[in-house]
Tab-separated table of C-alpha atoms in Angstrom:
chain	number	residue	atom	x	y	z
A	1	MET	CA	0.000	0.000	0.000
A	2	THR	CA	1.390	3.398	-1.053
A	3	ALA	CA	1.924	5.831	1.790
A	4	VAL	CA	0.040	9.096	1.535
A	5	THR	CA	2.361	12.074	1.843
A	6	ALA	CA	1.036	15.124	3.625
A	7	PRO	CA	0.902	18.150	1.318
A	8	ILE	CA	3.490	20.880	1.682
A	9	HIS	CA	2.094	24.184	2.936
A	10	VAL	CA	3.551	27.597	2.101
A	11	GLY	CA	2.376	31.075	2.968
A	12	LEU	CA	1.230	33.516	0.321
A	13	GLN	CA	4.357	35.676	0.535
A	14	GLN	CA	6.556	32.610	0.205
A	15	ALA	CA	4.549	31.591	-2.888
A	16	ARG	CA	5.258	35.034	-4.331
A	17	ASN	CA	8.929	34.572	-3.554
A	18	LEU	CA	8.950	31.169	-5.242
A	19	HIS	CA	7.561	32.805	-8.355
A	20	LEU	CA	10.101	35.622	-8.289
A	21	SER	CA	12.934	33.175	-7.653
A	22	ALA	CA	11.989	31.199	-10.750
A	23	GLN	CA	11.762	34.409	-12.776
A	24	GLY	CA	15.162	35.626	-11.595
A	25	MET	CA	13.857	38.597	-9.601
A	26	LEU	CA	14.163	37.584	-5.975
A	27	ALA	CA	17.288	39.670	-5.408
A	28	ARG	CA	19.364	42.247	-7.253
A	29	PRO	CA	22.114	40.873	-9.511
A	30	ARG	CA	25.373	40.454	-7.632
A	31	ARG	CA	27.514	41.645	-10.550
A	32	ARG	CA	27.242	43.569	-13.775
A	33	ALA	CA	25.378	41.788	-16.535
A	34	ARG	CA	27.268	39.897	-19.202
A	35	ARG	CA	26.145	38.967	-22.680
A	36	ALA	CA	25.497	35.346	-21.674
A	37	ASP	CA	23.130	36.546	-18.944
A	38	VAL	CA	20.668	37.812	-21.555
A	39	LEU	CA	20.348	34.362	-23.094
A	40	GLY	CA	20.232	32.850	-19.613
A	41	ALA	CA	17.323	35.092	-18.610
A	42	ILE	CA	15.386	34.210	-21.761
A	43	ALA	CA	16.068	30.516	-21.208
A	44	ARG	CA	14.778	30.845	-17.635
A	45	MET	CA	11.565	32.563	-18.773
A	46	ARG	CA	11.320	30.391	-21.910
A	47	VAL	CA	9.538	33.221	-23.761
A	48	LEU	CA	10.154	36.975	-23.885
A	49	GLN	CA	7.139	38.890	-25.164
A	50	ILE	CA	7.694	41.511	-27.870
A	51	ASP	CA	5.953	44.870	-28.058
A	52	THR	CA	6.896	47.949	-30.074
A	53	ILE	CA	5.758	50.774	-27.751
A	54	HIS	CA	8.800	52.810	-26.742
A	55	VAL	CA	7.791	55.637	-24.409
A	56	VAL	CA	10.408	53.912	-22.272
A	57	ALA	CA	12.605	51.067	-23.517
A	58	ARG	CA	10.623	48.593	-25.598
A	59	SER	CA	9.181	45.796	-23.516
A	60	PRO	CA	11.632	42.943	-24.204
A	61	TYR	CA	14.564	45.160	-23.280
A	62	LEU	CA	12.819	46.402	-20.125
A	63	VAL	CA	11.893	42.862	-19.016
A	64	LEU	CA	15.566	41.940	-19.203
A	65	PHE	CA	16.598	45.123	-17.376
A	66	SER	CA	14.250	44.251	-14.486
A	67	ARG	CA	16.194	41.018	-14.027
A	68	LEU	CA	19.741	41.931	-15.035
A	69	GLY	CA	20.085	45.606	-14.245
A	70	SER	CA	22.049	47.755	-16.659
A	71	TYR	CA	23.122	45.863	-19.780
A	72	ALA	CA	23.805	46.557	-23.465
A	73	THR	CA	20.530	46.250	-25.391
A	74	ARG	CA	22.448	45.262	-28.523
A	75	TRP	CA	23.088	41.893	-26.864
A	76	LEU	CA	19.460	40.917	-27.436
A	77	ASP	CA	19.697	42.005	-31.081
A	78	ASP	CA	22.949	40.052	-31.486
A	79	LEU	CA	21.433	36.876	-30.058
A	80	LEU	CA	18.640	37.051	-32.634
A	81	ALA	CA	21.023	37.755	-35.515
A	82	GLU	CA	23.285	34.832	-34.636
A	83	GLY	CA	20.367	32.426	-34.091
A	84	ALA	CA	20.652	31.790	-30.358
A	85	ILE	CA	17.028	32.950	-30.101
A	86	PHE	CA	14.252	33.198	-32.663
A	87	GLU	CA	10.870	34.872	-33.011
A	88	CYS	CA	7.598	32.988	-32.833
A	89	TRP	CA	3.972	33.218	-31.825
A	90	ALA	CA	3.661	31.783	-28.307
A	91	HIS	CA	2.281	34.029	-25.572
A	92	GLU	CA	1.651	36.517	-28.389
A	93	ALA	CA	4.777	37.549	-30.356
A	94	CYS	CA	7.859	36.375	-28.464
A	95	PHE	CA	11.544	35.652	-28.549
A	96	ALA	CA	12.360	32.083	-27.501
A	97	PRO	CA	15.592	30.060	-27.166
A	98	SER	CA	16.457	28.223	-30.356
A	99	VAL	CA	16.654	24.937	-28.453
A	100	ASP	CA	12.844	25.177	-28.256
A	101	TYR	CA	12.362	25.706	-31.986
A	102	ALA	CA	10.859	22.284	-32.722
A	103	LEU	CA	8.247	22.723	-29.997
A	104	HIS	CA	7.123	26.111	-31.217
A	105	ARG	CA	7.151	25.114	-34.896
A	106	HIS	CA	4.905	22.149	-34.179
A	107	HIS	CA	2.692	24.270	-31.960
A	108	MET	CA	2.428	26.943	-34.656
A	109	GLN	CA	1.069	24.403	-37.120
A	110	GLY	CA	-1.785	23.614	-34.742
A	111	ARG	CA	-2.697	27.193	-33.760
A	112	ASP	CA	-5.640	27.543	-36.125
A	113	GLY	CA	-7.611	29.383	-33.457
A	114	HIS	CA	-5.037	32.143	-32.943
A	115	TRP	CA	-5.756	35.436	-34.711
A	116	SER	CA	-2.357	35.492	-36.435
A	117	MET	CA	-2.918	32.097	-38.015
A	118	LYS	CA	-6.525	32.869	-38.943
A	119	HIS	CA	-5.403	36.016	-40.777
A	120	ALA	CA	-2.452	34.239	-42.391
A	121	ARG	CA	-4.504	31.312	-43.698
A	122	ARG	CA	-7.271	33.560	-44.965
A	123	MET	CA	-4.792	35.847	-46.694
A	124	HIS	CA	-3.062	32.912	-48.331
A	125	ARG	CA	-6.396	31.642	-49.651
A	126	GLU	CA	-7.313	35.055	-51.030
A	127	GLN	CA	-3.904	36.306	-52.195
A	128	ALA	CA	-1.862	33.174	-52.767
A	129	GLU	CA	-0.346	34.339	-56.052
A	130	ALA	CA	0.955	37.610	-54.612
A	131	MET	CA	2.331	35.883	-51.515
A	132	GLU	CA	4.104	33.226	-53.584
A	133	SER	CA	5.623	35.974	-55.756
A	134	LEU	CA	6.907	37.732	-52.651
A	135	LEU	CA	8.344	34.472	-51.320
A	136	ALA	CA	10.100	33.930	-54.658
A	137	LEU	CA	11.531	37.441	-54.439
A	138	VAL	CA	12.988	36.727	-50.993
A	139	ARG	CA	14.372	33.428	-52.278
A	140	GLU	CA	16.090	35.193	-55.160
A	141	ARG	CA	17.239	38.462	-53.570
A	142	GLY	CA	17.706	37.609	-49.910
A	143	PRO	CA	16.406	39.167	-46.671
A	144	VAL	CA	13.867	42.003	-46.867
A	145	ARG	CA	12.157	44.526	-44.603
A	146	ALA	CA	8.628	45.801	-45.006
A	147	ALA	CA	10.218	49.248	-45.456
A	148	ASP	CA	11.869	48.002	-48.661
A	149	PHE	CA	8.475	48.171	-50.358
A	150	GLU	CA	6.634	51.363	-51.220
A	151	ARG	CA	2.970	51.560	-50.300
A	152	SER	CA	1.005	50.754	-53.428
A	153	ASP	CA	-2.514	50.390	-52.065
A	154	GLY	CA	-3.014	53.791	-50.406
A	155	ALA	CA	-3.050	54.715	-46.743
A	156	GLY	CA	-5.827	53.333	-44.609
A	157	SER	CA	-6.366	50.353	-46.868
A	158	GLY	CA	-7.481	48.137	-43.989
A	159	GLY	CA	-5.984	44.812	-42.956
A	160	TRP	CA	-3.683	44.406	-39.986
A	161	TRP	CA	-3.274	47.853	-38.383
A	162	GLY	CA	-3.551	49.518	-41.801
A	163	TRP	CA	-0.338	47.834	-42.979
A	164	LYS	CA	0.552	47.907	-46.653
A	165	SER	CA	0.010	44.688	-48.568
A	166	GLU	CA	3.652	43.586	-48.542
A	167	LYS	CA	3.850	43.945	-44.770
A	168	ARG	CA	0.726	41.836	-44.344
A	169	TRP	CA	2.072	39.208	-46.738
A	170	LEU	CA	5.415	39.076	-44.936
A	171	GLU	CA	3.662	38.694	-41.582
A	172	ALA	CA	1.406	35.976	-42.966
A	173	LEU	CA	4.373	34.067	-44.386
A	174	PHE	CA	6.085	34.430	-41.005
A	175	ALA	CA	3.011	33.091	-39.176
A	176	LEU	CA	2.814	30.183	-41.613
A	177	GLY	CA	6.484	29.361	-41.010
A	178	GLU	CA	7.769	30.010	-44.527
A	179	LEU	CA	9.744	33.036	-43.368
A	180	MET	CA	11.638	33.681	-40.149
A	181	ILE	CA	13.144	36.818	-38.653
A	182	ALA	CA	16.827	36.895	-39.523
A	183	ARG	CA	17.552	39.999	-37.450
A	184	ARG	CA	16.112	43.380	-36.522
A	185	GLU	CA	17.311	46.770	-37.745
A	186	ASN	CA	16.140	49.632	-35.538
A	187	PHE	CA	13.648	47.098	-34.251
A	188	GLN	CA	12.229	46.529	-37.750
A	189	ARG	CA	11.929	42.886	-38.682
A	190	VAL	CA	14.187	41.541	-41.422
A	191	TYR	CA	12.561	38.502	-43.026
A	192	ASP	CA	14.304	35.606	-44.736
A	193	LEU	CA	13.570	32.026	-45.747
A	194	ARG	CA	13.217	29.648	-42.837
A	195	GLU	CA	15.896	27.295	-44.169
A	196	ARG	CA	18.445	30.090	-44.533
A	197	VAL	CA	17.831	31.451	-41.038
A	198	LEU	CA	18.158	27.987	-39.512
A	199	GLU	CA	21.283	27.226	-41.515
A	200	ALA	CA	22.899	30.462	-40.337
A	201	ALA	CA	22.006	29.576	-36.751
A	202	ARG	CA	23.623	26.145	-37.141
A	203	ALA	CA	26.738	27.756	-38.588
A	204	ASN	CA	26.903	29.970	-35.492
A	205	GLY	CA	26.693	26.973	-33.165
A	206	HIS	CA	22.959	27.207	-32.420
A	207	PRO	CA	21.307	24.194	-34.041
A	208	ALA	CA	17.529	24.460	-34.056
A	209	ARG	CA	15.991	21.009	-34.368
A	210	GLU	CA	13.136	20.611	-36.834
A	211	GLU	CA	11.949	17.113	-35.975
A	212	ALA	CA	8.241	16.409	-35.657
A	213	VAL	CA	6.916	16.608	-32.113
A	214	ALA	CA	4.080	14.374	-30.978
A	215	ASP	CA	1.123	16.230	-29.483
A	216	GLU	CA	1.484	14.376	-26.178
A	217	ARG	CA	5.136	15.424	-25.865
A	218	LEU	CA	4.270	18.992	-26.820
A	219	GLN	CA	1.644	19.288	-24.105
A	220	ARG	CA	3.995	17.731	-21.579
A	221	GLU	CA	6.897	20.041	-22.457
A	222	PHE	CA	4.759	23.155	-22.370
A	223	ALA	CA	2.957	22.257	-19.146
A	224	LEU	CA	6.126	21.374	-17.246
A	225	GLY	CA	8.015	24.271	-18.827
A	226	ALA	CA	5.351	26.749	-17.783
A	227	VAL	CA	5.314	25.545	-14.175
A	228	LYS	CA	9.098	25.690	-14.022
A	229	ALA	CA	9.155	29.227	-15.434
A	230	LEU	CA	6.393	30.368	-13.073
A	231	GLY	CA	7.873	28.785	-9.960
A	232	VAL	CA	4.424	28.113	-8.522
A	233	ALA	CA	1.155	27.881	-10.426
A	234	GLN	CA	-2.442	26.875	-10.176
A	235	ALA	CA	-3.573	24.443	-12.857
A	236	ARG	CA	-5.730	27.030	-14.617
A	237	TRP	CA	-2.764	29.372	-15.159
A	238	ILE	CA	-0.423	26.893	-16.819
A	239	ASN	CA	-1.499	26.821	-20.456
A	240	ASP	CA	-1.769	30.591	-20.683
A	241	TYR	CA	2.012	30.854	-20.417
A	242	PHE	CA	2.647	29.448	-23.915
A	243	ARG	CA	-0.999	29.767	-25.025
A	244	SER	CA	-0.801	26.026	-25.490
A	245	GLY	CA	-4.431	25.011	-25.086
A	246	ARG	CA	-7.471	25.042	-22.846
A	247	LYS	CA	-7.258	25.792	-19.146
A	248	LEU	CA	-6.068	22.729	-17.274
A	249	LYS	CA	-7.771	21.136	-14.300
A	250	ASP	CA	-6.090	19.499	-11.342
A	251	ALA	CA	-7.001	16.051	-12.664
A	252	ASP	CA	-5.010	16.804	-15.832
A	253	LEU	CA	-1.868	17.039	-13.708
A	254	ASP	CA	-2.273	13.831	-11.704
A	255	GLY	CA	0.139	11.976	-13.969
A	256	PHE	CA	2.858	14.580	-13.530
A	257	VAL	CA	2.390	14.470	-9.762
A	258	ASP	CA	2.505	10.665	-9.714
A	259	SER	CA	5.726	10.662	-11.759
A	260	GLY	CA	7.320	13.253	-9.484
A	261	ASP	CA	7.684	15.849	-12.249
A	262	LEU	CA	5.392	18.193	-10.349
A	263	LEU	CA	4.863	18.679	-6.622
A	264	ARG	CA	1.313	19.465	-5.523
A	265	ILE	CA	1.274	21.906	-2.616
A	266	GLU	CA	-1.077	24.119	-0.641
A	267	VAL	CA	-0.765	27.905	-0.514
A	268	ALA	CA	-2.389	29.792	2.337
A	269	GLY	CA	-5.614	31.442	1.263
A	270	TRP	CA	-5.917	29.672	-2.084
A	271	GLY	CA	-8.913	27.497	-2.634
A	272	ALA	CA	-7.089	25.394	-5.220
A	273	PRO	CA	-3.896	23.318	-5.157
A	274	ALA	CA	-0.677	24.769	-6.534
A	275	TYR	CA	2.150	23.087	-8.431
A	276	VAL	CA	5.934	23.376	-8.274
A	277	HIS	CA	8.403	21.831	-10.732
A	278	ARG	CA	10.706	19.140	-9.342
A	279	ASP	CA	13.748	21.292	-10.209
A	280	HIS	CA	12.544	23.865	-7.668
A	281	ARG	CA	12.392	21.362	-4.827
A	282	GLU	CA	15.162	23.088	-2.880
A	283	ALA	CA	13.549	26.527	-3.229
A	284	LEU	CA	10.241	24.992	-2.158
A	285	ALA	CA	11.841	23.583	0.982
A	286	GLN	CA	13.178	27.044	1.798
A	287	ALA	CA	9.749	28.551	1.184
A	288	ALA	CA	8.018	25.985	3.380
A	289	ALA	CA	10.449	26.920	6.146
A	290	GLY	CA	9.804	30.635	5.552
A	291	ARG	CA	13.394	31.257	4.451
A	292	LEU	CA	13.017	32.642	0.914
A	293	ARG	CA	13.738	36.367	1.116
A	294	ALA	CA	12.825	38.877	-1.573
A	295	THR	CA	15.023	41.986	-1.586
A	296	HIS	CA	14.731	43.299	-5.146
A	297	THR	CA	13.069	46.593	-6.129
A	298	SER	CA	12.498	47.266	-9.825
A	299	LEU	CA	10.152	48.709	-12.429
A	300	LEU	CA	8.382	46.115	-14.571
A	301	SER	CA	7.203	46.163	-18.162
A	302	PRO	CA	3.426	45.861	-18.693
A	303	PHE	CA	4.288	42.738	-20.713
A	304	ASP	CA	6.452	41.130	-18.036
A	305	PRO	CA	5.534	37.494	-17.306
A	306	VAL	CA	4.899	38.515	-13.689
A	307	VAL	CA	1.882	40.628	-14.676
A	308	TRP	CA	0.765	39.560	-18.153
A	309	ASP	CA	-1.909	37.219	-16.699
A	310	ARG	CA	-4.331	39.498	-14.875
A	311	GLU	CA	-5.926	36.706	-12.822
A	312	ARG	CA	-2.555	35.318	-11.760
A	313	ALA	CA	-1.224	38.736	-10.722
A	314	ALA	CA	-4.382	39.368	-8.703
A	315	THR	CA	-4.219	36.000	-6.941
A	316	LEU	CA	-0.476	35.997	-6.281
A	317	PHE	CA	0.062	39.671	-5.481
A	318	GLY	CA	-3.387	41.127	-4.824
A	319	PHE	CA	-2.576	43.474	-7.719
A	320	ASP	CA	-5.244	44.300	-10.298
A	321	TYR	CA	-3.394	45.288	-13.440
A	322	ARG	CA	-4.605	46.061	-16.944
A	323	ILE	CA	-2.499	47.930	-19.469
A	324	GLU	CA	-4.291	51.056	-20.671
A	325	CYS	CA	-2.353	52.022	-23.814
A	326	TYR	CA	-5.172	50.450	-25.844
A	327	THR	CA	-7.833	52.287	-23.814
A	328	PRO	CA	-9.129	55.694	-25.027
A	329	ALA	CA	-7.384	58.458	-23.055
A	330	PRO	CA	-10.538	59.752	-21.292
A	331	LYS	CA	-11.186	56.266	-19.881
A	332	ARG	CA	-7.698	55.672	-18.469
A	333	ARG	CA	-7.359	55.460	-14.710
A	334	TRP	CA	-3.596	55.204	-14.394
A	335	GLY	CA	-1.952	56.286	-17.649
A	336	TYR	CA	-0.825	55.266	-21.133
A	337	TYR	CA	2.088	52.955	-20.281
A	338	VAL	CA	2.172	52.267	-16.573
A	339	LEU	CA	5.001	50.239	-15.031
A	340	PRO	CA	4.223	48.016	-12.026
A	341	ILE	CA	6.568	48.563	-9.082
A	342	LEU	CA	8.109	45.435	-7.566
A	343	HIS	CA	9.434	45.922	-4.029
A	344	ARG	CA	10.693	43.120	-1.791
A	345	GLY	CA	8.341	40.464	-3.087
A	346	ARG	CA	5.255	42.672	-3.442
A	347	LEU	CA	3.727	44.746	-6.208
A	348	VAL	CA	3.373	47.981	-4.283
A	349	GLY	CA	2.283	50.451	-6.930
A	350	ARG	CA	2.459	51.650	-10.505
A	351	LEU	CA	4.348	54.401	-12.260
A	352	ASP	CA	3.505	56.298	-15.465
A	353	ALA	CA	6.828	57.187	-17.053
A	354	LYS	CA	8.315	58.518	-20.257
A	355	ALA	CA	11.951	58.682	-21.318
A	356	HIS	CA	12.676	61.919	-23.209
A	357	ARG	CA	15.881	60.667	-24.743
A	358	ALA	CA	16.779	63.782	-26.721
A	359	ASP	CA	16.518	65.890	-23.557
A	360	GLY	CA	18.154	63.411	-21.197
A	361	LEU	CA	14.999	63.478	-19.064
A	362	PHE	CA	13.204	60.595	-17.349
A	363	GLU	CA	9.730	61.873	-16.535
A	364	VAL	CA	7.592	60.194	-13.891
A	365	LYS	CA	4.231	61.658	-14.809
A	366	ALA	CA	2.402	60.003	-11.948
A	367	LEU	CA	3.022	57.437	-9.250
A	368	TYR	CA	0.365	55.484	-7.390
A	369	LEU	CA	0.970	53.300	-4.349
A	370	GLU	CA	-1.387	50.444	-3.575
A	371	GLU	CA	-3.780	50.813	-0.690
A	372	GLY	CA	-2.141	49.785	2.587
A	373	VAL	CA	1.449	50.264	1.375
A	374	ALA	CA	3.516	52.284	3.833
A	375	ALA	CA	4.670	55.448	2.051
A	376	ASP	CA	7.780	55.707	4.176
A	377	GLU	CA	11.431	56.600	3.720
A	378	ALA	CA	12.496	52.959	3.343
A	379	LEU	CA	10.241	52.496	0.325
A	380	ALA	CA	11.225	55.901	-1.064
A	381	SER	CA	14.924	55.053	-0.802
A	382	ALA	CA	14.547	51.698	-2.590
A	383	LEU	CA	12.253	53.123	-5.245
A	384	ALA	CA	14.483	56.139	-5.829
A	385	ALA	CA	17.419	53.801	-6.447
A	386	ALA	CA	15.341	51.735	-8.900
A	387	ILE	CA	14.149	54.829	-10.774
A	388	ARG	CA	17.666	56.275	-10.858
A	389	GLN	CA	19.129	53.044	-12.226
A	390	CYS	CA	16.390	52.819	-14.858
A	391	ALA	CA	16.866	56.461	-15.862
A	392	ASP	CA	20.633	56.070	-16.163
A	393	TRP	CA	20.192	52.960	-18.309
A	394	HIS	CA	17.935	54.994	-20.620
A	395	ALA	CA	20.654	57.699	-20.787
A	396	THR	CA	18.125	60.127	-19.290
A	397	PRO	CA	19.857	61.082	-16.028
A	398	GLU	CA	17.559	63.972	-15.096
A	399	VAL	CA	14.500	62.660	-13.217
A	400	THR	CA	11.315	64.605	-12.554
A	401	ILE	CA	8.382	63.475	-10.423
A	402	GLY	CA	4.843	64.657	-11.188
A	403	ARG	CA	1.908	63.865	-8.977
A	404	SER	CA	1.707	60.981	-6.569
A	405	GLU	CA	-0.907	59.136	-4.567
A	406	PRO	CA	-0.597	59.564	-1.660
A	407	LYS	CA	0.387	63.186	-2.267
A	408	GLY	CA	2.951	63.350	0.523
A	409	PHE	CA	5.034	60.558	-0.973
A	410	ARG	CA	6.214	62.826	-3.791
A	411	ARG	CA	8.207	64.964	-1.363
A	412	ILE	CA	9.796	61.920	0.326
A	413	LEU	CA	10.695	60.376	-3.023
A	414	GLN	CA	12.196	63.591	-4.373
A	415	ALA	CA	14.325	63.886	-1.240
A	416	ALA	CA	15.551	60.304	-1.720
A	417	LEU	CA	16.368	60.997	-5.367
A	418	SER	CA	18.354	64.108	-4.480
A	419	THR	CA	20.492	62.245	-1.944
A	420	GLY	CA	20.875	59.010	-3.879
């Protein structure tokens, strides 16, 4: 008869710390970032979401900054160009390590329900001849950018974000897997044939396997990979990480628990079990003993894995977060591009910022602390250091603070900035 093991219990703050430990944000880096650390951070997260908004550094660069501190942004661009990472549709548009290429390629072929694939398949049905001509052009002439083509169909012609036809065709061919992103130039995608991009990656020592992946293995890899990247997760959160299928139930994970791949635990205040990857067993033991300490303070991208799932952020951190850049200005509560504030294992507020690069100015338009957060000098000192480091990394050393809630915190924060 098999002995029944009592479940492991952890407190809510220790669950938060488990998550941050897995994401590489439990503590500040102990040394300056190196090029290899960028790839290491992406490998730890498994996916790095891409977004083009740049009122501050574009999201993928900011996500890395939150984990690594100051680093050279060209390192991310170099990793893409040499094939250590590649672009794919996963949790929306993402960078992923090239060792995961086979998983994402197989997953892409089964993503008929995703908007990118729906558009791509429809466009290929309706404009197959034009798309094949464009593909032949790339095959003959080499890599291309959308900017290499003049608009021929007039502004406001419809389609994806009003893109010109060639841009839509390139994006459709990328979604279908015929083209890949060879590199980025000023963050513009440079498209090339899949086989040429993969061959260049192999030549640079980054072989991306193309073998077929069985559906059962795919679901296993994504489920276990998501739990490992998250540190701790409820069943219903798991498949959102790679957008790999329907929401899971606890019964779907019984096999992983029985095999020892996942540990089923209890988190104080949660009405559902939680799961921890076997590779985090040591961190879990520390958490169960109350010994995981979070000491990091940083500004987060709106597309950081910590906050991109609204339900998960609310359950883990008691933090209700929705990005408002897609909301009409009169309906915004917080601001256009608001950065969550991570402080010692808690999400304590949000900050509406803009980097005026030409003027060397980092503008904090508004800052809002969460209800119940102590607006004291200790928080101001840590936050001032985080803002200062972020501003310096943007090459915008002058920092200004607009309004704050609570109002008195502005004065304390400005004093901390002036003495930091």
